[in-house]
CSV table of C-alpha atoms in Angstrom, one decimal:
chain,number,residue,atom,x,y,z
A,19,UNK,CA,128.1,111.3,116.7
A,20,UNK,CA,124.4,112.3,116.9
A,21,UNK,CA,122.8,109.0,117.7
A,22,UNK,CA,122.0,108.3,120.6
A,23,UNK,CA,123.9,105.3,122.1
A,24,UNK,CA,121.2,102.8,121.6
A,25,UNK,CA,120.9,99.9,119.9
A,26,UNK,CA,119.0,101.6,117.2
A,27,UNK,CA,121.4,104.5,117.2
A,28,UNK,CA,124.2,101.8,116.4
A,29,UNK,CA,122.2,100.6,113.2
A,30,UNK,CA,121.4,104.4,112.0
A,31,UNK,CA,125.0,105.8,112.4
A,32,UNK,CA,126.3,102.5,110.5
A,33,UNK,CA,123.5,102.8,107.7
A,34,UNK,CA,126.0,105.6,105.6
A,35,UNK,CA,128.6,102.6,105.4
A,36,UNK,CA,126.7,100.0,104.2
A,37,UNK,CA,126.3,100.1,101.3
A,38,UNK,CA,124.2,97.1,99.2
A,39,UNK,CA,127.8,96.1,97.6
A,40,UNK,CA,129.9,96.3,100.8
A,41,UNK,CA,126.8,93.6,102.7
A,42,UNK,CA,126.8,91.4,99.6
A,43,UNK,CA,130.3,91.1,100.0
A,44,UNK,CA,130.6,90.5,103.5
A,45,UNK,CA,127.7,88.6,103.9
A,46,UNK,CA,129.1,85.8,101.0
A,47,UNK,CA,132.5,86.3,102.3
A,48,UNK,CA,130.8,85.2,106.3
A,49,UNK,CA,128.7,82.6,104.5
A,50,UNK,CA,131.3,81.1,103.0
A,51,UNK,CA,133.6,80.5,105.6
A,52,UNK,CA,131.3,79.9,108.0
A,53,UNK,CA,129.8,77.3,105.7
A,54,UNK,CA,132.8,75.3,104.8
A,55,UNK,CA,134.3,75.3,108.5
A,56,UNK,CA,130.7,74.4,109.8
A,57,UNK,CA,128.2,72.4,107.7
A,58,UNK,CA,129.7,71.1,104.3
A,59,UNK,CA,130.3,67.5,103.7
A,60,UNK,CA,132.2,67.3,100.1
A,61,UNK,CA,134.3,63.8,101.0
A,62,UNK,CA,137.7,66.1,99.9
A,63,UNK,CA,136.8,69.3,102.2
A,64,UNK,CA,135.3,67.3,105.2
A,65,UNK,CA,138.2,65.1,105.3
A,66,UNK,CA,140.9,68.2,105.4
A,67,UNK,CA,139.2,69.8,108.1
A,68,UNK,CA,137.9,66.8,110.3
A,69,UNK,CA,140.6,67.4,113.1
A,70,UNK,CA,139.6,70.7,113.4
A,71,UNK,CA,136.0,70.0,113.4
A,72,UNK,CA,136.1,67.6,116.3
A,73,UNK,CA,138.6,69.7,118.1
A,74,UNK,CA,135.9,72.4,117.9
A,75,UNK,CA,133.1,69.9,119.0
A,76,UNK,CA,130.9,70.5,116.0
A,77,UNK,CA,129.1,67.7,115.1
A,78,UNK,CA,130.3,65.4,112.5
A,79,UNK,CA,129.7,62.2,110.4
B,12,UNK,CA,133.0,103.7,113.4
B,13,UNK,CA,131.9,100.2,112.4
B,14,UNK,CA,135.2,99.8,110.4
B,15,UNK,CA,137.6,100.1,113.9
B,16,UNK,CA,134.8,97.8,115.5
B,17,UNK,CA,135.3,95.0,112.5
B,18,UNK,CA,139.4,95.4,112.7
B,19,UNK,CA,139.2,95.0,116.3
B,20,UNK,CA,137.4,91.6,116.1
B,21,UNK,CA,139.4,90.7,113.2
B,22,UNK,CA,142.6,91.3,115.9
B,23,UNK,CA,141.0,89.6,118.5
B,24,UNK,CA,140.0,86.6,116.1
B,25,UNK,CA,143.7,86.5,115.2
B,26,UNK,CA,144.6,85.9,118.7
B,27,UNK,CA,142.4,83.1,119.4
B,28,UNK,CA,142.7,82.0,116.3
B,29,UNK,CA,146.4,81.6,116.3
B,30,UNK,CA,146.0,80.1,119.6
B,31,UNK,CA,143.3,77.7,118.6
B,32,UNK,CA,145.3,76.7,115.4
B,33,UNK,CA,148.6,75.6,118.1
B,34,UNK,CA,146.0,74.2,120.2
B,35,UNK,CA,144.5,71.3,117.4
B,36,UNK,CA,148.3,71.2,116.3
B,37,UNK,CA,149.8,70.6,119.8
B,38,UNK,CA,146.8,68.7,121.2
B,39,UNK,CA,143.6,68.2,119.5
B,40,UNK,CA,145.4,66.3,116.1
B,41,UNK,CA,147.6,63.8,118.1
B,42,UNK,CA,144.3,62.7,120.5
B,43,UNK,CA,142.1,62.4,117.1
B,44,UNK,CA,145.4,60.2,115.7
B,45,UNK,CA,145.0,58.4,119.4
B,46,UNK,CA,141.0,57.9,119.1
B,47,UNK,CA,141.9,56.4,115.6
B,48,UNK,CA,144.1,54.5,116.8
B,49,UNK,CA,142.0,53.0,119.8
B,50,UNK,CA,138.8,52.7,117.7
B,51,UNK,CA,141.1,50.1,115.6
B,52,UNK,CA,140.2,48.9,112.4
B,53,UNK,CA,136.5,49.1,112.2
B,54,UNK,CA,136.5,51.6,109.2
B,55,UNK,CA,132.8,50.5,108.1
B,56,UNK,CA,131.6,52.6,111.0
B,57,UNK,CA,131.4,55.7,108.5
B,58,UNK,CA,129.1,53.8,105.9
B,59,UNK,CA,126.7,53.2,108.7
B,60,UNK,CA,124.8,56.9,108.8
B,61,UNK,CA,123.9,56.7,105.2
B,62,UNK,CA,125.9,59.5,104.1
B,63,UNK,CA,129.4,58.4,105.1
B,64,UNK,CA,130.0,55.8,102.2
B,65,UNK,CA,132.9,57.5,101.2
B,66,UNK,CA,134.3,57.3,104.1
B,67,UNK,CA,134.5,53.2,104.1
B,68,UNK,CA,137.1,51.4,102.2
B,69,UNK,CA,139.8,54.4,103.3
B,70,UNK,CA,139.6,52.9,107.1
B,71,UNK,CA,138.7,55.5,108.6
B,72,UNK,CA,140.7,59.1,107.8
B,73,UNK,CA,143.8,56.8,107.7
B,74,UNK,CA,145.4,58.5,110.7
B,75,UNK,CA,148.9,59.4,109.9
B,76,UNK,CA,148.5,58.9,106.2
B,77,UNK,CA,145.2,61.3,106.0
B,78,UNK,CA,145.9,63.6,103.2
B,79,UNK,CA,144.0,66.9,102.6
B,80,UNK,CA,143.1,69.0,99.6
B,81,UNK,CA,144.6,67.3,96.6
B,82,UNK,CA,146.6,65.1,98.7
B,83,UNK,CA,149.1,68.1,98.8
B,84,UNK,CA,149.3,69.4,102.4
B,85,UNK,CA,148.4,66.8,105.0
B,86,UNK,CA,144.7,67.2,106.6
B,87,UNK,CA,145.9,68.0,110.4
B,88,UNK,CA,148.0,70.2,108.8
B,89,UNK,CA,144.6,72.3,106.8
B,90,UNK,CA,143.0,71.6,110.2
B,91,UNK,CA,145.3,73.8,111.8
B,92,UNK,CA,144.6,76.4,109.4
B,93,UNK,CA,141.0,75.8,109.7
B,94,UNK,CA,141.5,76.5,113.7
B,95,UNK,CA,142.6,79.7,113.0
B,96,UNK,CA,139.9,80.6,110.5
B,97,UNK,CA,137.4,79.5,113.0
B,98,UNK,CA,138.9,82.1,115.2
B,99,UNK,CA,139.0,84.7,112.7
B,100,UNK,CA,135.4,84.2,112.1
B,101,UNK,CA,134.1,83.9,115.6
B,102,UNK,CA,135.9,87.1,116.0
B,103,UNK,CA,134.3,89.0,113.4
B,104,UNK,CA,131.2,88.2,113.6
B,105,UNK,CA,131.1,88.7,117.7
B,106,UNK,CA,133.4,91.0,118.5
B,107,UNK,CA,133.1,92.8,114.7
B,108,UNK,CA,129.4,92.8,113.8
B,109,UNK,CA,127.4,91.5,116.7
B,110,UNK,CA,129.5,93.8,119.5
B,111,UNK,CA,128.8,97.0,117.1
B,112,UNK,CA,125.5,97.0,117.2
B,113,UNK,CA,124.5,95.4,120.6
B,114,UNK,CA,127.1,97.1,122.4
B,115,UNK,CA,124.7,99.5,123.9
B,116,UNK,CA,122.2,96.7,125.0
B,117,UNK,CA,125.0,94.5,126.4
B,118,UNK,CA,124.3,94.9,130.4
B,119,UNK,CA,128.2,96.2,132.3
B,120,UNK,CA,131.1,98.0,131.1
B,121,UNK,CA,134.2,97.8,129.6
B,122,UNK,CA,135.8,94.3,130.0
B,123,UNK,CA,132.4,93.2,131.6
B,124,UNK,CA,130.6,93.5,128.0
B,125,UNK,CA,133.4,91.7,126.2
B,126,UNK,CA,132.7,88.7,128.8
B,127,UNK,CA,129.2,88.9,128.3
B,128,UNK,CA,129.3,88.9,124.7
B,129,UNK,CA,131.8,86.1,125.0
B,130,UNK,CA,129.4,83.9,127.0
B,131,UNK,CA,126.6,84.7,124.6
B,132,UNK,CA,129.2,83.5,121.6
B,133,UNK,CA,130.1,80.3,123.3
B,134,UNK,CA,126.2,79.7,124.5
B,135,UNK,CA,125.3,80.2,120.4
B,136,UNK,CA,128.4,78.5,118.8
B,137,UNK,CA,128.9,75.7,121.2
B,138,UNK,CA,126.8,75.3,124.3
B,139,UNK,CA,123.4,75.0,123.0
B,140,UNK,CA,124.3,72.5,120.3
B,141,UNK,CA,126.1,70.3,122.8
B,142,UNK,CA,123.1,70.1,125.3
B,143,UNK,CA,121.9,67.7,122.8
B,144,UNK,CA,125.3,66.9,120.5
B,145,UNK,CA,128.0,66.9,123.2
B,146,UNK,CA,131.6,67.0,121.3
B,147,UNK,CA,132.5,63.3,120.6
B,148,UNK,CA,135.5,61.4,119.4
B,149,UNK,CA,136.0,60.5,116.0
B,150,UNK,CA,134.8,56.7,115.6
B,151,UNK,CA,131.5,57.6,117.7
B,152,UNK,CA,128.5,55.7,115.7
B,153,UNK,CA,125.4,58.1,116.6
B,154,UNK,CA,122.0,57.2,116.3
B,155,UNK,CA,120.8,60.3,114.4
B,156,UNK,CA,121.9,60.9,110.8
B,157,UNK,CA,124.0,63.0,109.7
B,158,UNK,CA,122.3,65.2,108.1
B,159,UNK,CA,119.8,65.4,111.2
B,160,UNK,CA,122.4,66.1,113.2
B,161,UNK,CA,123.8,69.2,111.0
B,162,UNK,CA,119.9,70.2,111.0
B,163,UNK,CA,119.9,70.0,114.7
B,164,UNK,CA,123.2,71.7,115.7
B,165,UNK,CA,122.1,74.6,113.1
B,166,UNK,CA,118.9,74.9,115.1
B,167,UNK,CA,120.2,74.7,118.0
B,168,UNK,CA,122.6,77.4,117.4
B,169,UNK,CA,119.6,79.6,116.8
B,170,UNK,CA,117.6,79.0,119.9
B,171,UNK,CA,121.0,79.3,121.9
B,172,UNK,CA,121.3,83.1,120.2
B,173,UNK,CA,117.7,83.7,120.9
B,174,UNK,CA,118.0,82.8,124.6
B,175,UNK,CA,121.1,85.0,124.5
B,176,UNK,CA,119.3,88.0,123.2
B,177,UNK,CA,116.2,87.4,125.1
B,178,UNK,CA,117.6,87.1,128.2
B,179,UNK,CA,119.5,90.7,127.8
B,180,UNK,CA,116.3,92.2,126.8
B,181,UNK,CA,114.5,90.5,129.9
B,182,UNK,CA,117.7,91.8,131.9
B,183,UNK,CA,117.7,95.3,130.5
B,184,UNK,CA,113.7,95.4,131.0
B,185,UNK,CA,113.9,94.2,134.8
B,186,UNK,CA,116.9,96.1,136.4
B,187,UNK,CA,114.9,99.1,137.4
B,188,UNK,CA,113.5,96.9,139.6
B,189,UNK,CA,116.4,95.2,141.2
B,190,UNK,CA,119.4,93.4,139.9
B,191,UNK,CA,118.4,90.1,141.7
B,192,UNK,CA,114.5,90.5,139.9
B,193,UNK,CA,117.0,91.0,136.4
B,194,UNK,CA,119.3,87.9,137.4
B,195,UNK,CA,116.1,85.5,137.6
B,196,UNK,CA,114.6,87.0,134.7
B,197,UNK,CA,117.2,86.8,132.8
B,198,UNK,CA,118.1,83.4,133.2
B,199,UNK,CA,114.8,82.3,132.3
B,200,UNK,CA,115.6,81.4,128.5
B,201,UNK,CA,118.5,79.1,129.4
B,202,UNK,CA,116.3,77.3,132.0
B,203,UNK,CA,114.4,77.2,128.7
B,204,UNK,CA,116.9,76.2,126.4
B,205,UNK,CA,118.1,73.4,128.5
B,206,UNK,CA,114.5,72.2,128.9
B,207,UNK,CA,114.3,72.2,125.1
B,208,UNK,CA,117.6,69.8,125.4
B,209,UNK,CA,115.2,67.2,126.8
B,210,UNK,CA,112.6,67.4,124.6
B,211,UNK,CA,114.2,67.2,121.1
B,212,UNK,CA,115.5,63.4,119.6
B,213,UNK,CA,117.8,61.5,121.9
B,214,UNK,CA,121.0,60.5,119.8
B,215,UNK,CA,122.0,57.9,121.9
B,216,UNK,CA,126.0,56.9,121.0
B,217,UNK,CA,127.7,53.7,120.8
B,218,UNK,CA,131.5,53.6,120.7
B,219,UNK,CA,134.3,51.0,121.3
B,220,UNK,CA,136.5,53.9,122.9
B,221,UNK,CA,137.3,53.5,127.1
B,222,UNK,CA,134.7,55.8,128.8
B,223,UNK,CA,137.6,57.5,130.6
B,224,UNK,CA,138.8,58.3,126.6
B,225,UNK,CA,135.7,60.3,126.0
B,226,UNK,CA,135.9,62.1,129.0
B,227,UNK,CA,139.3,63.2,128.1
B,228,UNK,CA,138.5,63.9,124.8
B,229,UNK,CA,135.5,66.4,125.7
B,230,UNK,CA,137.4,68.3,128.6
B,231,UNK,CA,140.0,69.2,125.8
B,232,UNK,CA,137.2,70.1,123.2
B,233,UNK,CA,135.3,72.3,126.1
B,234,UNK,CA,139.1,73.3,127.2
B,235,UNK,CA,139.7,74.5,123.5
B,236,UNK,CA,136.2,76.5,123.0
B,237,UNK,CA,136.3,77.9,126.5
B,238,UNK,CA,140.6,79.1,125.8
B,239,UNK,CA,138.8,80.6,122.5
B,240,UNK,CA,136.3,83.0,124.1
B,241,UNK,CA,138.3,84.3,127.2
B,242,UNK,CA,141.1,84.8,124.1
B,243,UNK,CA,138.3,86.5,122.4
B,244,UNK,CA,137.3,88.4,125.2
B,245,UNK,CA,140.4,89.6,127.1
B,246,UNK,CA,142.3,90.5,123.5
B,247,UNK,CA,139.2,92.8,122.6
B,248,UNK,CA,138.3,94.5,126.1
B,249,UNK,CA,142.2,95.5,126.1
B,250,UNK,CA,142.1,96.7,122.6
B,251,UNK,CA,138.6,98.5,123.5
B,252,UNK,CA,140.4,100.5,126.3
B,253,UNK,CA,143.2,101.2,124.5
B,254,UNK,CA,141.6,102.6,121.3
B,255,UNK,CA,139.8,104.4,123.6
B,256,UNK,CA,142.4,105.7,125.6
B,257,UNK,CA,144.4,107.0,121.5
B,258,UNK,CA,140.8,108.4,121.0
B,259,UNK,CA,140.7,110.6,123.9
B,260,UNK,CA,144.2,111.9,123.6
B,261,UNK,CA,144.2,112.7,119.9
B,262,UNK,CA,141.1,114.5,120.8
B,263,UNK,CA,143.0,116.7,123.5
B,264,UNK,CA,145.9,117.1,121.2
B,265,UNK,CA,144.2,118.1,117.6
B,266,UNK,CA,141.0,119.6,119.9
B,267,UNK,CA,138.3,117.5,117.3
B,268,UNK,CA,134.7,117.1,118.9
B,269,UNK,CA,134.1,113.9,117.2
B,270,UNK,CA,137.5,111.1,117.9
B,271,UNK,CA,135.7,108.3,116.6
B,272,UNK,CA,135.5,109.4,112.8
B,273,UNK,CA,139.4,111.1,113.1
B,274,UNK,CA,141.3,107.4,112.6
């Protein structure tokens, strides 16, 4: 490990792994579940997942 | 490098999100059916925000007879699931990603870090957003739409990262000078934050449900949140020192310069 254990050094020894694909993915794969636990009010989804919702405290109808 | 930093959130996210699933199954889904209950039969309070209209008519999620996805699996049932998802996620993302590359910046060591990055999770996640939107009961009628109020708990998750981050940098910046100079610096941004609480739109609540009910209901929402992060926490700082332990001796015993890329 050449980098020096900074911050900066954290970003430059990851850049060889992360590739364009490999952030795309995990990004949209984040985004998604993030999105669906968090913010998305489709009657069908909301409704499955209100008990968790309010269990978590996020804010809700 | 990153890779064994991403499984070991994943594994920590497991933990507390396992734990978080039993905990809406065992506690949070029969005080929701309670709060249903109590609220009685005043279903039309879901039509009210201008969004909810498809709430109305059902009476409210129906308690018991909720049903979930395709009316298949029973919604406190997919809320359990969801527990452990949000686990997963809030594991990945701050143990996985964010811990990776802040770990150098994060102020202690060892088990310290975990709890600071813990603390900055639950600030983000949960704390900021309930200055303003404390957790409440299902059959709450709020003042604030909501859409407004998914706007506001977004933005509020921001500013609570941002005084997360700014008060490491103000703490990393200031401990030359003295730890106590750091401390005061450093809490700064919350003093910040909480003033912000203040000045943002009131959303002033009206519910049928005994005060004492609400009380309950948030202690067991903060109860939840707060078992989430020390889960987070704890599971990762003992997985960090035990990796790091297998990393050390593998590098005595094969004689490798570099342990972290030898998995």
């Amino acid at each position: 490990m050449a980098t020096a254990n900074t911050v900066h050094g954290r970003i430059e020894s990851a850049r060889p792994a992360l590739t364009t694909p490999r952030v795309a993915l995990g990004l949209t794969l984040i985004a998604i579940l993030g999105f669906t636990l968090l913010f998305v009010q489709e009657p069908l989804v909301h409704d499955s997942l209100h008990n968790a919702r309010h269990a978590a405290g996020i804010t809700c109808h | 490098m990153l890779e064994s930093y991403l499984v070991r959130g994943l594994k920590a996210g497991l933990v507390a999100g396992v734990a978080l699933g039993l905990f809406v199954a065992v506690l949070a889904n029969p005080m929701i059916a309670a709060a249903e209950g109590l609220a009685g039969d005043h279903g039309g309070h879901h039509a009210s925000d201008g969004s909810g209209g498809h709430h109305a008519g059902e009476g409210g999620h129906g308690g018991q007879e909720a049903s979930g996805v395709l009316g298949v699996v029973s919604a406190p049932l997919i809320s359990v699931v969801g527990g452990v998802f949000w686990g997963l996620l809030l594991g990945v993302l701050t143990f996985g990603l964010a811990f990776y590359f802040l770990e150098p910046a994060i102020p202690g060591t060892g088990a310290t870090k975990s709890a600071i990055a813990a603390a900055g999770g639950f600030v983000t996640v949960s704390g900021a957003p309930w200055l303003v939107l404390p957790p409440q009961p299902p059959g709450v009628e709020q003042a604030l739409s909501t859409d407004a109020r998914l706007a506001l708990y977004a933005g509020l998750m921001l500013a609570g990262l941002s005084a997360c981050l700014l008060a490491g940098y103000v703490y990393t910046g200031l401990r030359d000078g003295g730890r106590g100079r750091a401390l005061v610096g450093a809490a700064v941004p919350f003093c910040t934050l909480v003033g912000l609480a203040f000045v943002l739109p009131a959303n002033p609540a009206t519910q049928s449900l005994p005060v004492a009910f609400v009380a309950a209901f948030r202690a067991q929402v903060v109860f939840g949140q707060a078992m989430v992060w020390t889960l987070l926490a704890g599971t990762h700082a003992w997985l960090a020192a035990g990796d790091e332990t297998d990393e050390k001796q593998f590098a005595t015993d094969v004689g490798v310069d570099d342990p972290v890329t030898a998995d």
